[in-house]
Short mmCIF file of C-alpha atoms and ligand atoms in Angstrom, two decimals:
data_model
loop_
_atom_site.label_atom_id
_atom_site.label_comp_id
_atom_site.label_asym_id
_atom_site.label_seq_id
_atom_site.Cartn_x
_atom_site.Cartn_y
_atom_site.Cartn_z
CA UNK X 1 -20.02 -9.49 -127.25
CA UNK X 2 -16.88 -9.90 -125.22
CA UNK X 3 -14.13 -7.69 -126.14
CA UNK X 4 -10.58 -8.36 -125.09
CA UNK X 5 -8.92 -5.25 -123.74
CA UNK X 6 -5.36 -5.89 -122.62
CA UNK X 7 -3.02 -8.90 -123.60
CA UNK X 8 0.40 -9.88 -122.62
CA UNK X 9 3.14 -9.37 -125.14
CA UNK X 10 6.42 -11.26 -124.58
CA UNK X 11 9.58 -10.10 -126.78
CA UNK X 12 12.71 -12.18 -126.55
CA UNK X 13 15.82 -12.37 -128.75
CA UNK X 14 19.46 -11.70 -129.10
CA UNK X 15 21.49 -8.98 -127.63
CA UNK X 16 20.95 -5.43 -128.85
CA UNK X 17 18.36 -6.41 -131.70
CA UNK X 18 16.14 -3.44 -130.68
CA UNK X 19 13.77 -5.38 -128.31
CA UNK X 20 13.46 -2.72 -125.83
CA UNK X 21 12.89 0.05 -128.56
CA UNK X 22 10.08 -2.12 -130.00
CA UNK X 23 8.68 -2.90 -126.57
CA UNK X 24 8.75 0.72 -125.45
CA UNK X 25 7.16 2.08 -128.56
CA UNK X 26 4.33 -0.54 -128.51
CA UNK X 27 3.61 0.11 -124.93
CA UNK X 28 3.23 3.68 -125.64
CA UNK X 29 1.00 3.23 -128.68
CA UNK X 30 -1.21 0.63 -126.83
CA UNK X 31 -1.03 2.44 -123.35
CA UNK X 32 0.52 -0.69 -121.84
CA UNK X 33 3.25 -1.13 -119.20
CA UNK X 34 6.72 -1.50 -120.52
CA UNK X 35 9.21 -3.57 -118.68
CA UNK X 36 12.85 -4.09 -119.85
CA UNK X 37 13.68 -7.23 -117.83
CA UNK X 38 17.35 -6.99 -118.86
CA UNK X 39 17.72 -3.80 -116.79
CA UNK X 40 17.04 -5.87 -113.79
CA UNK X 41 19.85 -8.20 -114.45
CA UNK X 42 22.00 -5.28 -115.18
CA UNK X 43 20.89 -3.78 -111.82
CA UNK X 44 22.20 -6.83 -109.94
CA UNK X 45 25.25 -6.75 -111.97
CA UNK X 46 26.02 -3.20 -110.94
CA UNK X 47 25.47 -4.12 -107.30
CA UNK X 48 28.01 -6.81 -107.62
CA UNK X 49 30.61 -4.38 -109.13
CA UNK X 50 29.81 -1.60 -106.48
CA UNK X 51 30.05 -4.17 -103.56
CA UNK X 52 33.20 -5.91 -104.89
CA UNK X 53 31.30 -9.10 -105.53
CA UNK X 54 32.54 -9.00 -108.89
CA UNK X 55 36.30 -8.46 -109.49
CA UNK X 56 38.02 -8.57 -112.64
CA UNK X 57 34.76 -9.97 -114.27
CA UNK X 58 34.68 -12.85 -111.83
CA UNK X 59 31.57 -13.09 -109.85
CA UNK X 60 31.67 -14.58 -106.18
CA UNK X 61 28.48 -16.50 -106.62
CA UNK X 62 28.12 -17.59 -103.12
CA UNK X 63 28.52 -14.05 -101.51
CA UNK X 64 26.02 -12.83 -104.25
CA UNK X 65 23.40 -15.40 -103.31
CA UNK X 66 23.87 -14.34 -99.65
CA UNK X 67 23.32 -10.69 -100.61
CA UNK X 68 20.28 -11.15 -102.76
CA UNK X 69 17.73 -10.47 -100.06
CA UNK X 70 19.34 -7.11 -99.53
CA UNK X 71 19.02 -6.14 -103.23
CA UNK X 72 15.73 -4.12 -103.88
CA UNK X 73 14.93 -3.36 -107.41
CA UNK X 74 12.02 -1.41 -108.88
CA UNK X 75 11.11 0.81 -111.77
CA UNK X 76 9.85 4.39 -111.69
CA UNK X 77 8.42 6.24 -114.59
CA UNK X 78 10.45 9.39 -115.70
CA UNK X 79 7.73 11.90 -116.09
CA UNK X 80 9.63 13.87 -118.77
CA UNK X 81 10.07 11.05 -121.27
CA UNK X 82 7.52 8.60 -119.86
CA UNK X 83 10.15 5.83 -119.79
CA UNK X 84 10.52 3.51 -116.76
CA UNK X 85 13.87 3.84 -115.00
CA UNK X 86 15.60 1.30 -112.75
CA UNK X 87 16.24 1.93 -108.97
CA UNK X 88 18.61 -0.07 -107.19
CA UNK X 89 18.25 0.15 -103.18
CA UNK X 90 16.60 3.46 -103.83
CA UNK X 91 19.11 5.00 -106.28
CA UNK X 92 18.18 5.84 -109.85
CA UNK X 93 20.95 3.67 -111.65
CA UNK X 94 19.19 3.96 -115.20
CA UNK X 95 22.55 5.52 -116.68
CA UNK X 96 24.98 3.44 -114.79
CA UNK X 97 23.54 -0.04 -115.87
CA UNK X 98 24.04 0.71 -119.54
CA UNK X 99 27.82 0.96 -119.35
CA UNK X 100 30.00 -1.51 -120.93
CA UNK X 101 31.47 -2.71 -117.56
CA UNK X 102 27.95 -3.82 -116.56
CA UNK X 103 27.30 -5.43 -119.99
CA UNK X 104 30.55 -7.53 -119.61
CA UNK X 105 29.39 -9.37 -116.47
CA UNK X 106 25.67 -9.43 -116.82
CA UNK X 107 25.38 -12.60 -118.64
CA UNK X 108 27.34 -14.46 -116.03
CA UNK X 109 25.10 -12.88 -113.30
CA UNK X 110 22.13 -13.94 -115.28
CA UNK X 111 23.09 -17.50 -115.48
CA UNK X 112 22.80 -17.92 -111.65
CA UNK X 113 19.64 -19.79 -110.78
CA UNK X 114 18.82 -17.80 -107.50
CA UNK X 115 19.22 -14.53 -109.36
CA UNK X 116 16.78 -15.67 -111.92
CA UNK X 117 14.48 -17.07 -109.28
CA UNK X 118 14.30 -13.75 -107.58
CA UNK X 119 13.75 -11.53 -110.76
CA UNK X 120 11.19 -13.89 -112.40
CA UNK X 121 8.89 -13.55 -109.35
CA UNK X 122 9.03 -9.73 -109.58
CA UNK X 123 8.47 -9.74 -113.50
CA UNK X 124 5.41 -12.02 -112.93
CA UNK X 125 3.98 -9.70 -110.34
CA UNK X 126 4.39 -6.73 -112.71
CA UNK X 127 2.42 -8.56 -115.39
CA UNK X 128 -0.24 -9.99 -113.21
CA UNK X 129 -3.02 -7.85 -114.70
CA UNK X 130 -1.94 -8.12 -118.26
CA UNK X 131 -1.66 -4.91 -120.53
CA UNK X 132 2.12 -5.33 -120.31
CA UNK X 133 5.01 -5.66 -123.04
CA UNK X 134 8.09 -7.18 -121.45
CA UNK X 135 11.39 -7.81 -123.32
CA UNK X 136 14.16 -10.14 -122.38
CA UNK X 137 15.52 -13.78 -123.03
CA UNK X 138 12.93 -15.90 -121.34
CA UNK X 139 9.78 -13.94 -121.21
CA UNK X 140 7.79 -16.08 -123.71
CA UNK X 141 9.46 -19.37 -122.48
CA UNK X 142 9.58 -18.89 -118.63
CA UNK X 143 8.00 -15.68 -117.22
CA UNK X 144 4.86 -15.54 -119.36
CA UNK X 145 4.41 -18.92 -121.03
CA UNK X 146 0.75 -17.89 -121.63
CA UNK X 147 1.36 -14.59 -123.28
CA UNK X 148 -1.04 -13.99 -126.00
CA UNK X 149 1.72 -12.73 -128.36
CA UNK X 150 5.26 -13.99 -128.47
CA UNK X 151 7.92 -12.40 -130.69
CA UNK X 152 11.58 -13.72 -131.09
CA UNK X 153 13.64 -10.82 -132.57
CA UNK X 154 16.97 -11.01 -134.23
CA UNK X 155 19.14 -9.12 -136.83
CA UNK X 156 22.44 -9.80 -138.24
CA UNK X 157 25.43 -9.39 -135.90
CA UNK X 158 26.98 -6.42 -137.74
CA UNK X 159 23.76 -4.37 -137.73
CA UNK X 160 23.27 -5.10 -133.90
CA UNK X 161 26.79 -3.94 -133.06
CA UNK X 162 26.61 -0.75 -135.21
CA UNK X 163 23.28 0.15 -133.61
CA UNK X 164 24.64 -0.32 -130.07
CA UNK X 165 27.79 1.48 -130.99
CA UNK X 166 25.85 4.57 -132.18
CA UNK X 167 23.68 4.35 -129.02
CA UNK X 168 26.65 4.44 -126.65
CA UNK X 169 28.51 7.09 -128.76
CA UNK X 170 25.38 9.28 -128.36
CA UNK X 171 25.90 8.89 -124.58
CA UNK X 172 29.62 9.76 -124.96
CA UNK X 173 30.69 6.17 -123.67
CA UNK X 174 34.18 5.71 -124.86
CA UNK X 175 33.96 2.26 -126.32
CA UNK X 176 34.99 0.78 -129.71
CA UNK X 177 32.91 -1.18 -132.30
CA UNK X 178 35.18 -4.12 -131.64
CA UNK X 179 34.57 -4.30 -127.97
CA UNK X 180 30.89 -4.13 -128.46
CA UNK X 181 30.96 -6.83 -131.18
CA UNK X 182 32.95 -8.90 -128.75
CA UNK X 183 30.54 -8.27 -125.85
CA UNK X 184 27.46 -9.09 -128.09
CA UNK X 185 28.89 -12.28 -129.33
CA UNK X 186 30.03 -13.42 -125.85
CA UNK X 187 26.47 -12.48 -124.16
CA UNK X 188 24.60 -14.38 -126.91
CA UNK X 189 26.96 -17.41 -126.50
CA UNK X 190 26.44 -17.49 -122.61
CA UNK X 191 22.83 -16.63 -122.76
CA UNK X 192 22.02 -19.42 -125.32
CA UNK X 193 24.12 -22.21 -123.60
CA UNK X 194 23.43 -21.62 -119.92
CA UNK X 195 21.61 -24.33 -117.92
CA UNK X 196 18.85 -22.05 -116.43
CA UNK X 197 16.35 -20.72 -118.86
CA UNK X 198 18.63 -20.45 -121.94
CA UNK X 199 17.63 -18.05 -124.65
CA UNK X 200 15.53 -20.00 -127.08
CA UNK X 201 12.72 -19.24 -129.50
CA UNK X 202 9.63 -20.54 -127.89
CA UNK X 203 7.62 -22.96 -130.06
CA UNK X 204 4.76 -20.54 -130.47
CA UNK X 205 6.89 -17.33 -130.91
CA UNK X 206 6.90 -15.42 -134.12
CA UNK X 207 10.51 -14.85 -135.62
CA UNK X 208 11.05 -11.20 -136.57
CA UNK X 209 14.43 -10.46 -138.29
CA UNK X 210 14.50 -6.60 -138.39
CA UNK X 211 17.95 -6.19 -140.24
CA UNK X 212 16.21 -4.47 -142.84
CA UNK X 213 13.47 -2.82 -141.04
CA UNK X 214 13.56 0.76 -139.52
CA UNK X 215 11.79 1.38 -136.15
CA UNK X 216 8.57 2.74 -137.82
CA UNK X 217 8.32 -0.19 -140.13
CA UNK X 218 8.99 -2.65 -137.35
CA UNK X 219 6.37 -1.13 -135.03
CA UNK X 220 3.71 -0.91 -137.67
CA UNK X 221 4.25 -4.58 -138.61
CA UNK X 222 4.07 -5.74 -134.93
CA UNK X 223 1.00 -3.39 -134.21
CA UNK X 224 -0.91 -5.06 -136.98
CA UNK X 225 -0.05 -8.45 -135.61
CA UNK X 226 -1.43 -7.42 -132.17
CA UNK X 227 -4.57 -5.98 -133.50
CA UNK X 228 -5.19 -9.16 -135.49
CA UNK X 229 -4.33 -11.24 -132.36
CA UNK X 230 -6.87 -9.32 -130.17
CA UNK X 231 -9.48 -9.65 -132.91
CA UNK X 232 -8.87 -13.54 -133.10
CA UNK X 233 -9.15 -13.81 -129.42
CA UNK X 234 -12.33 -11.80 -129.26
CA UNK X 235 -13.94 -13.87 -132.01
CA UNK X 236 -12.92 -17.23 -130.26
CA UNK X 237 -14.29 -15.93 -126.86
CA UNK X 238 -17.72 -14.99 -128.43
CA UNK X 239 -18.29 -18.49 -129.87
O1 CDP P 301 19.60 -4.59 -124.39
P1 CDP P 301 20.57 -5.83 -124.60
O2 CDP P 301 19.99 -6.62 -125.68
O3 CDP P 301 21.97 -5.45 -124.65
O4 CDP P 301 20.43 -6.81 -123.34
P2 CDP P 301 19.41 -6.64 -121.99
O5 CDP P 301 18.19 -6.88 -122.47
O6 CDP P 301 19.83 -5.34 -121.25
O7 CDP P 301 20.01 -7.84 -121.11
C1 CDP P 301 21.22 -7.99 -120.65
C2 CDP P 301 21.55 -9.34 -120.14
O8 CDP P 301 20.59 -9.72 -119.13
C3 CDP P 301 21.42 -10.40 -121.35
O9 CDP P 301 22.54 -10.50 -122.06
C4 CDP P 301 21.12 -11.63 -120.54
O10 CDP P 301 22.28 -12.31 -120.00
C5 CDP P 301 20.33 -11.11 -119.33
N1 CDP P 301 18.87 -11.33 -119.40
C6 CDP P 301 18.35 -12.65 -119.10
O11 CDP P 301 19.01 -13.56 -118.93
N2 CDP P 301 17.01 -12.72 -119.14
C7 CDP P 301 16.23 -11.77 -119.36
N3 CDP P 301 14.81 -11.98 -119.33
C8 CDP P 301 16.73 -10.47 -119.69
C9 CDP P 301 18.02 -10.30 -119.72
#
């Protein structure tokens, strides 16, 4: 009897709908690796701000493409909270990348083909061995099209803005609910309409609207789906 050990789980969806929270909790419960692919796009955006490649929210695309080989991005596990943190050219930038200044340019940066090519290669390497939960916008459609479980997460816009507002407030970020709503709306628009790997629900992805679910309910629901999926695959491979 063959038993399937570790599968690949792809979680995509709109901005601030709790994808990373879900992915992190699942990875912990399953003892899988968790990768927040959005952090990588945020890392490149921070590089643009710090190196004046982005001024007044305008990105100098040509210069950014020239700089791409000099941008090194990786994750390291924070041993205190067991959470992966993003390193940009050797510096831990986990806090810096969550700021609204970064959020306000990240979707433009993420629409650049060369940026996506660089990051998708890194993401695919991270998932080579399976046993990974990765969240983003194109994980089920482009990064891991063969993922055994694909989810497309959404929630109503007010709920998403309110959740991000509380999250940033707890980090003492000076930002209003209106600024956040505007940023989420703007990112969803750019992410869904861009030419390169637009945000789309993959044909075989399960739609999950978590507007009325708390984190525990959502985790239990998806954990049940995963167990069922693993059982299904094991049954199939024993026939
Ligand atoms: O956490 P939140 O939903 O606010 O966003 P994120 O996952 O940190 O992603 C930030 C931005 O990166 C998104 O708005 C997309 O523009 C881009 N992104 C992408 O294009 N592809 C991915 N796989 C992940 C993020």
